[in-house]
Short mmCIF file of N, CA and C in Angstrom, two decimals:
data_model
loop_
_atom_site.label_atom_id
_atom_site.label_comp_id
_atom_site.label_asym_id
_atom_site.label_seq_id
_atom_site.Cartn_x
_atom_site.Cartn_y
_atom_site.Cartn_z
N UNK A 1040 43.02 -46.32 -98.13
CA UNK A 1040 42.35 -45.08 -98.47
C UNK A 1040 41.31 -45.26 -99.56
N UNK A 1041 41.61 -46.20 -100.34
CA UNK A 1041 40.70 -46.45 -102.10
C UNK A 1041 40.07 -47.60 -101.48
N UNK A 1042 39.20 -48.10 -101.84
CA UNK A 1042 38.58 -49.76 -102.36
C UNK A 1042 38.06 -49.46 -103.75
N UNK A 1043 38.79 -50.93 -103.95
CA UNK A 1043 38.81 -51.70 -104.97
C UNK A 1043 37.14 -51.57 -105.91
N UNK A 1044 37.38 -51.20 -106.97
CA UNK A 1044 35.93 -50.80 -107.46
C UNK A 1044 35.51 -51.34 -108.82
N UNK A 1045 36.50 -52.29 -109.24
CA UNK A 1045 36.94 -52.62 -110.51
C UNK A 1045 36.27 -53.86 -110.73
N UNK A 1046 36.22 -54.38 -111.63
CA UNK A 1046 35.40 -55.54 -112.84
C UNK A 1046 35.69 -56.71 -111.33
N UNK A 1047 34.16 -57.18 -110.87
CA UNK A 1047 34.40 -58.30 -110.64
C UNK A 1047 34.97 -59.61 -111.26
N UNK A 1048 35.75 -60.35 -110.48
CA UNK A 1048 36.03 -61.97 -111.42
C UNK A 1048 35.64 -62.80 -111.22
N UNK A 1049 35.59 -62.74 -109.74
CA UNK A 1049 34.85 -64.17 -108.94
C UNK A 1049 34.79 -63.43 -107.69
N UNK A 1050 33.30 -63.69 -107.07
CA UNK A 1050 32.73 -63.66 -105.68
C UNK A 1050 32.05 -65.34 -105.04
N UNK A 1051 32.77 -65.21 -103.55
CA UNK A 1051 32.24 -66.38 -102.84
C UNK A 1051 31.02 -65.54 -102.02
N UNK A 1052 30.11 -65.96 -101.59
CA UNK A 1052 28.89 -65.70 -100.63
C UNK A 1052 28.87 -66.50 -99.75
N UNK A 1053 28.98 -66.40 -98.57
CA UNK A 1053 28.57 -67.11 -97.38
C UNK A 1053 27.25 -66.16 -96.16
N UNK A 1054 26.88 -66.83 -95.51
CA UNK A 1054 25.80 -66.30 -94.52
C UNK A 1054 26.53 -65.72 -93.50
N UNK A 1055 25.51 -64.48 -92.98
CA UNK A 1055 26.05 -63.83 -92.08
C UNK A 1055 25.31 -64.08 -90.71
N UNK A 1056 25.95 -64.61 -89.67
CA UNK A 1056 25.45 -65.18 -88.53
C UNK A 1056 24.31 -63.88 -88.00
N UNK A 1057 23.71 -64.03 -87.31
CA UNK A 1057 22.51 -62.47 -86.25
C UNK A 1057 23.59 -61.73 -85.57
N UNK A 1058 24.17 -62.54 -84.87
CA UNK A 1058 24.94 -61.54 -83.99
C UNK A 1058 26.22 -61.57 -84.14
N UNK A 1059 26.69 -61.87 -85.22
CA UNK A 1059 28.10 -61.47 -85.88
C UNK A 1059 28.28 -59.83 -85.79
N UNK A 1060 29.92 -59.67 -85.28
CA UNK A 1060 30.34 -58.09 -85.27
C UNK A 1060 30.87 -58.11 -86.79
N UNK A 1061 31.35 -56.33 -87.03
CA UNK A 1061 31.83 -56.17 -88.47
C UNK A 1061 33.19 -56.53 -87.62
N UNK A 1062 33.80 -56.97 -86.58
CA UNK A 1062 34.96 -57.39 -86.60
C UNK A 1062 35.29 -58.74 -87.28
N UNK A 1063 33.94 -60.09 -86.43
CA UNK A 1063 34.61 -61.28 -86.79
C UNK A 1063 33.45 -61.53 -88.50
N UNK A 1064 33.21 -60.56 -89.14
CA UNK A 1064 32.78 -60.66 -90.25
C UNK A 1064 33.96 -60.31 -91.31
N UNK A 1065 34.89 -58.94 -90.53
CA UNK A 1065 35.57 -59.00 -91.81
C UNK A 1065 37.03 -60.07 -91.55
N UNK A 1066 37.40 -60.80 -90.54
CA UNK A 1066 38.10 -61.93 -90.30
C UNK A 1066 37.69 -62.96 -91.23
N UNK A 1067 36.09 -63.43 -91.26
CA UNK A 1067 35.77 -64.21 -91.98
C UNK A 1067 36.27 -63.90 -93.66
N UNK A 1068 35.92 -63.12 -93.93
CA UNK A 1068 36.06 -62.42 -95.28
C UNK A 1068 37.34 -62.45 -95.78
N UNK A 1069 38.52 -62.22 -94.79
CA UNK A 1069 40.26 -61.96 -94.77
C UNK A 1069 40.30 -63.40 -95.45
N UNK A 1070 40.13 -64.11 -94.55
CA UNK A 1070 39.67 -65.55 -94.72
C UNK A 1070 39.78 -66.18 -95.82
N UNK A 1071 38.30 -65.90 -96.53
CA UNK A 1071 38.14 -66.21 -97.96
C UNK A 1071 38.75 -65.75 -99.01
N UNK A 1072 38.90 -64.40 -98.54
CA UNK A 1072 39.61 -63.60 -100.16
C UNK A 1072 41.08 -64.76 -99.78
N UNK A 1073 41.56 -64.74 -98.98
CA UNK A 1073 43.07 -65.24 -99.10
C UNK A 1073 42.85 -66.63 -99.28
N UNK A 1074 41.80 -67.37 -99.10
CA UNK A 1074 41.42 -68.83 -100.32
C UNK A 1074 41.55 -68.81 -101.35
N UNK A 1075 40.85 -67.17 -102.17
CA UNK A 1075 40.56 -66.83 -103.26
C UNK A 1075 41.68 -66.72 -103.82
N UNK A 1076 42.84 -65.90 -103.45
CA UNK A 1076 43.54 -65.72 -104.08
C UNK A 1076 44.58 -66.51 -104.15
N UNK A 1077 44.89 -67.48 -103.30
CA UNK A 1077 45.35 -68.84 -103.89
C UNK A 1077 44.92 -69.51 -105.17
N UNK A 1078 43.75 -69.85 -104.85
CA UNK A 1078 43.30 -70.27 -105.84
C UNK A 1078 43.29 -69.90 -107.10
N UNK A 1079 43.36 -68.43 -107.02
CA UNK A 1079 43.14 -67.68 -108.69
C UNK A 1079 44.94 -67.83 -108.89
N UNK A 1080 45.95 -67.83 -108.12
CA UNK A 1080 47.12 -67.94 -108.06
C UNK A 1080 47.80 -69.44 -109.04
N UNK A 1081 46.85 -69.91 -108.25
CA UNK A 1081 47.35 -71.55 -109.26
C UNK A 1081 46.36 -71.85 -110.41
N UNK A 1082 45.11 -71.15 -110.68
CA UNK A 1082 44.33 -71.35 -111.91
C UNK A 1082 45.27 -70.17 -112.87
N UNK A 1083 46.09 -69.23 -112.75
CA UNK A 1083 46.58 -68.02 -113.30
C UNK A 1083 48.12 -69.28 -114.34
N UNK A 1084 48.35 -69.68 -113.20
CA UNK A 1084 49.69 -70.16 -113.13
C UNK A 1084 49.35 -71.54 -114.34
N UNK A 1085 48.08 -72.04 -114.44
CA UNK A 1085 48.06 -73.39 -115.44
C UNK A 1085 47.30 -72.57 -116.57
N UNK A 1086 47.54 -71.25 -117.05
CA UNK A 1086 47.07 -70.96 -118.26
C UNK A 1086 45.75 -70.20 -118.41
N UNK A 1087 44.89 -70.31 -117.01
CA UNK A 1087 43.45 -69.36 -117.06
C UNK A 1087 43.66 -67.85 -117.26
N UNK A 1088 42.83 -67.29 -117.90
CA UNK A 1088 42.61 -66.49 -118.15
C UNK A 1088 41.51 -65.60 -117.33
N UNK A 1089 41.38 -64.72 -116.56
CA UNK A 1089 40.41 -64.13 -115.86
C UNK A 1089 39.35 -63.07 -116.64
N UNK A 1090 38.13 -63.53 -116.87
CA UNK A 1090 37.15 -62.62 -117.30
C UNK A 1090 36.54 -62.42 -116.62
N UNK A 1091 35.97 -60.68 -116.58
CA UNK A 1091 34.71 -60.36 -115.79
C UNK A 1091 33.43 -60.78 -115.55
N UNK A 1092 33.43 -61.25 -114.48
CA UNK A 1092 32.03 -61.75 -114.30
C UNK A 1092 30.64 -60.81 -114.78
N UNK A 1093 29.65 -61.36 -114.53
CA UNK A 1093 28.44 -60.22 -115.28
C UNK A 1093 27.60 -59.92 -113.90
N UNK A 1094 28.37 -60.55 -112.51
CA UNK A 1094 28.26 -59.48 -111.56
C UNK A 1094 28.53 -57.87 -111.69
N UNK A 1095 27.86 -56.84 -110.97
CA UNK A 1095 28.64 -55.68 -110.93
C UNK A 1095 27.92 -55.27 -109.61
N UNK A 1096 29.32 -54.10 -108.80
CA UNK A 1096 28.59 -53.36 -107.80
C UNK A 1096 27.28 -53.49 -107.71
N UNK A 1097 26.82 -53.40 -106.15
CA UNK A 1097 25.37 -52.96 -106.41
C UNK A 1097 25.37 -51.12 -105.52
N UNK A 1098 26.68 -51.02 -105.20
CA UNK A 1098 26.75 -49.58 -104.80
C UNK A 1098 27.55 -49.09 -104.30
N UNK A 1099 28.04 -47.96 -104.60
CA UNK A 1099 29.34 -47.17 -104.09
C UNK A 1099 29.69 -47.74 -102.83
N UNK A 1100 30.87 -47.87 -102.46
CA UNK A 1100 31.46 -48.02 -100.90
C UNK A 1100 30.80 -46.94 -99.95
N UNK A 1101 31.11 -47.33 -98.89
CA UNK A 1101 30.80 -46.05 -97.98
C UNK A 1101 31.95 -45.04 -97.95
N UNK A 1102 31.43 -43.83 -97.25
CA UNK A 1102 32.94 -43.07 -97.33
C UNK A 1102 33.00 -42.72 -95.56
N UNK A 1103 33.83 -42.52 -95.29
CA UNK A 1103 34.29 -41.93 -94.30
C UNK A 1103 33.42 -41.52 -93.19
N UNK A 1104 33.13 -40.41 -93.93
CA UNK A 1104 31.68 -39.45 -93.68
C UNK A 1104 30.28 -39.94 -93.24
N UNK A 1105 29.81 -41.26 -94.14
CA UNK A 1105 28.80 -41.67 -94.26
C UNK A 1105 29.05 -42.93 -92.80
N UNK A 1106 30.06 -43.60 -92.47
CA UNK A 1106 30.40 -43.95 -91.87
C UNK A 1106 30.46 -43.75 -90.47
N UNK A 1107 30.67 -41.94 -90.39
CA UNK A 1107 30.70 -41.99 -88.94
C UNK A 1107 29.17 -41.10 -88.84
N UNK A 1108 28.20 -40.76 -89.73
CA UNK A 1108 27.06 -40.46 -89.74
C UNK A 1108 26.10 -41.78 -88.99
N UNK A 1109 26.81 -42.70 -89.49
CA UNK A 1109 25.45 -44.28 -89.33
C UNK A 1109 26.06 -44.13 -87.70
N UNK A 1110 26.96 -43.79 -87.29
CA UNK A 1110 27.47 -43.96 -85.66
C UNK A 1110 26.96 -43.12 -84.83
N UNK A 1111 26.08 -42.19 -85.67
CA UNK A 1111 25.42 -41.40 -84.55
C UNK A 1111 24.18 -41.68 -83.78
N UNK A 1112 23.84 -42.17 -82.80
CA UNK A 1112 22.85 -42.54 -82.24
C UNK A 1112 21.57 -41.53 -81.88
N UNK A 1113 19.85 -41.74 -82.55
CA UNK A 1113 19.34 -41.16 -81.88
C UNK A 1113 18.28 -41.68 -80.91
N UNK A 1114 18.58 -41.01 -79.85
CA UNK A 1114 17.24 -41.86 -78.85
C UNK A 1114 15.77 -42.24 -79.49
N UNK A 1115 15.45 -41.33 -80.85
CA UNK A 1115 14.53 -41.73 -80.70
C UNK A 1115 13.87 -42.52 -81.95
N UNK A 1116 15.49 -43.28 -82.81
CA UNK A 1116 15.20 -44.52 -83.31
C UNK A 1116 14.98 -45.63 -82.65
N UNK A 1117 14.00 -46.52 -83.47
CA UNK A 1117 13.53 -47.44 -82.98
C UNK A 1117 14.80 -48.58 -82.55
N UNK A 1118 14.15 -49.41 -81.80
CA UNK A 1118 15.28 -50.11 -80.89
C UNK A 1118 16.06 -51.46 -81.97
N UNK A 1119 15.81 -51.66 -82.92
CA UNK A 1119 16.58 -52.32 -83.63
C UNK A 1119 16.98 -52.05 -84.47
N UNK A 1120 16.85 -50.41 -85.38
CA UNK A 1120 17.56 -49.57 -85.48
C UNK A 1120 19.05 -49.23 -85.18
N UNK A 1121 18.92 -48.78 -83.62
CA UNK A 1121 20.05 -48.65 -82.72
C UNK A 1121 21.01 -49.72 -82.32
N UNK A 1122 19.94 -51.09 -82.57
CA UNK A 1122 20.88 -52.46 -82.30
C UNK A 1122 21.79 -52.65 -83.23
N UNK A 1123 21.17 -52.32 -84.90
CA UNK A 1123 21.80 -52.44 -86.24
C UNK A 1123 22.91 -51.50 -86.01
N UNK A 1124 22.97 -50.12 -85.54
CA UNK A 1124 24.22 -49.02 -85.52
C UNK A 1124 25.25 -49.45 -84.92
N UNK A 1125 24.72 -50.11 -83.96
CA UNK A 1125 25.49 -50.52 -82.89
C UNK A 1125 26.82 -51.65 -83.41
N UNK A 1126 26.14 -52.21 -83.99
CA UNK A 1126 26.62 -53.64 -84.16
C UNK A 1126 27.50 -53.21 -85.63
N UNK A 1127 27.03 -52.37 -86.52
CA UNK A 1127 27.45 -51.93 -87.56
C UNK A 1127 28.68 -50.89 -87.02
N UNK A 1128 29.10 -50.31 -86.47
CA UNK A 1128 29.86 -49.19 -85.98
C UNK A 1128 31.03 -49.44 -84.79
N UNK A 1129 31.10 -50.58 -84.16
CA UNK A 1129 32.06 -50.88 -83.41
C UNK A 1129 32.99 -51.64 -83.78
N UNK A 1130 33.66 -51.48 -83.34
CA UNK A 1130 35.87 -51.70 -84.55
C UNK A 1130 36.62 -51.27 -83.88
N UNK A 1131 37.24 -52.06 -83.18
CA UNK A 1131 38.40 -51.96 -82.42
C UNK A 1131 39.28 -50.15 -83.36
N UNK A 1132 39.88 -49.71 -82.61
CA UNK A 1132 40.48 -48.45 -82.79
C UNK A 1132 39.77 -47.47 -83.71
N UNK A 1133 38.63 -47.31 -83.86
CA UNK A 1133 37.45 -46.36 -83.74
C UNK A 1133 36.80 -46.11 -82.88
N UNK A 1134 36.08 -44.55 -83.00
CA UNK A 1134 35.53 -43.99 -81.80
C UNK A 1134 34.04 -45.26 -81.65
N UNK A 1135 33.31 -45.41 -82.46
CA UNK A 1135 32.04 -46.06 -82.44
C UNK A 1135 31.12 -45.30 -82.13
N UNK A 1136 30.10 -45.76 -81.79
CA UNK A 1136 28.71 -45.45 -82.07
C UNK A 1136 28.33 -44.36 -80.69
N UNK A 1137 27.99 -43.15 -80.71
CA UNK A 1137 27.36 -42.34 -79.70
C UNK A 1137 26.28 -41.83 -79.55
N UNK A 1138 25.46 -41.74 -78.84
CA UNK A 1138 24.23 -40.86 -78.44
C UNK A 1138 24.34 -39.52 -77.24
N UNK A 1139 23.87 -38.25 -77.63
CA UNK A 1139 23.77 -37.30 -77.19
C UNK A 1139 22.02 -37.31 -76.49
N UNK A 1140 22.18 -37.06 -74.95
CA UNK A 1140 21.27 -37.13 -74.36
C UNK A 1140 21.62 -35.75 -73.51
N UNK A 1141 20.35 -34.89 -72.97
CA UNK A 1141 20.58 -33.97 -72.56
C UNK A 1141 21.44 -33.24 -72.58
N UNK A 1142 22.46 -32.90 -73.76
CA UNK A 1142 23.83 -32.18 -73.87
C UNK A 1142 24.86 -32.81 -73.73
N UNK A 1143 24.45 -33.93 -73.08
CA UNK A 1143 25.82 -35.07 -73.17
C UNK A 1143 26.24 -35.97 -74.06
N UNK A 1144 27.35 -36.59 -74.57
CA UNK A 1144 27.18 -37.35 -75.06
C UNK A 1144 28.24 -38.70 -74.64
N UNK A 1145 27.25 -39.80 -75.02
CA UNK A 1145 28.18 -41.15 -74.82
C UNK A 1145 28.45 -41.77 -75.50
N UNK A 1146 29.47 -42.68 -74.91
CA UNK A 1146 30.39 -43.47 -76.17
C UNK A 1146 29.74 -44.75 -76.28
N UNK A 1147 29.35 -45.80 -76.82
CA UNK A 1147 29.36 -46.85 -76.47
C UNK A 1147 30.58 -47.51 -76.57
N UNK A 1148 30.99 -48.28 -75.72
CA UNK A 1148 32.37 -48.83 -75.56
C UNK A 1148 33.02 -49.53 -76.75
N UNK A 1149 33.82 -49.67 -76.53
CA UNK A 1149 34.87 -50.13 -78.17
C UNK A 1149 35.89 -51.02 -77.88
N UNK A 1150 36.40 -52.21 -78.45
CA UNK A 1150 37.69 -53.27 -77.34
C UNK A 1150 38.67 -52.11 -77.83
N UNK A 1151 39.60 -52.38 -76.62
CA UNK A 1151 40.28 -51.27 -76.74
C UNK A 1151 41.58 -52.27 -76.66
N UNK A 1152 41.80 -52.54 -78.32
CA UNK A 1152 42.90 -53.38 -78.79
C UNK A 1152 42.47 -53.49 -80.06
N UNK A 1153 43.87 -54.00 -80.46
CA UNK A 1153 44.16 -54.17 -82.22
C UNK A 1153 43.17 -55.17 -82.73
N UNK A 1154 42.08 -54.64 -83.78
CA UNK A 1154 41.62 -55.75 -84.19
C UNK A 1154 41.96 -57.31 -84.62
N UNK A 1155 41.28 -58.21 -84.67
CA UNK A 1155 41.49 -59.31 -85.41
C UNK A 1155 41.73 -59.59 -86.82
N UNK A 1156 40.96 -58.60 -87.48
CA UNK A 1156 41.63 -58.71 -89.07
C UNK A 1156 41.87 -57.04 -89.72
#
């Protein structure tokens, strides 16, 4: 329900492939934090001390709201626009990304199974 909003300590950065989903992006991520926190596990454990980095946010999380706003599709954004929504908005057990055309509206499809991370 919350994310974490508190004093960075340490951030890893890696590249984000073109056509990576936010599925196998946040797998990747599961990934690292659970490197991370090994690691901070056994630097904790020989006496380190954790100070805040002089990273900070660069901006509120998304909420909810804002979330299923970016999922709304309009015909008459530009086409990589709609590629970005697209790709940004599909997640296994969410509705995802739709466009309303003549009174209708469609879903774009969603795996219809438990995510990966």
């Amino acid at each position: 329900e919350k994310v974490d909003t508190g004093e960075i300590v340490e951030e890893v950065r890696f590249a984000v492939a073109g056509g990576e989903s936010v599925e196998s992006l946040k797998l990747r991520t599961m990934v690292t934090m659970t490197a991370m926190f090994h690691a901070t596990v056994f630097k904790l454990a020989a006496g380190w001390k954790p100070r805040p980095s002089e990273q900070s946010w660069s901006r509120r999380p998304f909420t909810r709201r804002q979330l299923n706003a970016l999922a709304v599709i309009d015909a008459a954004m530009p086409a990589e626009e709609i590629r970005r929504r697209i790709r940004a908005t599909t997640y296994p057990g969410y509705a995802g990304p739709s466009v309303t055309l003549g009174g209708e509206t469609f879903l774009f499809p969603v795996p219809n199974r438990r995510p990966l991370a």
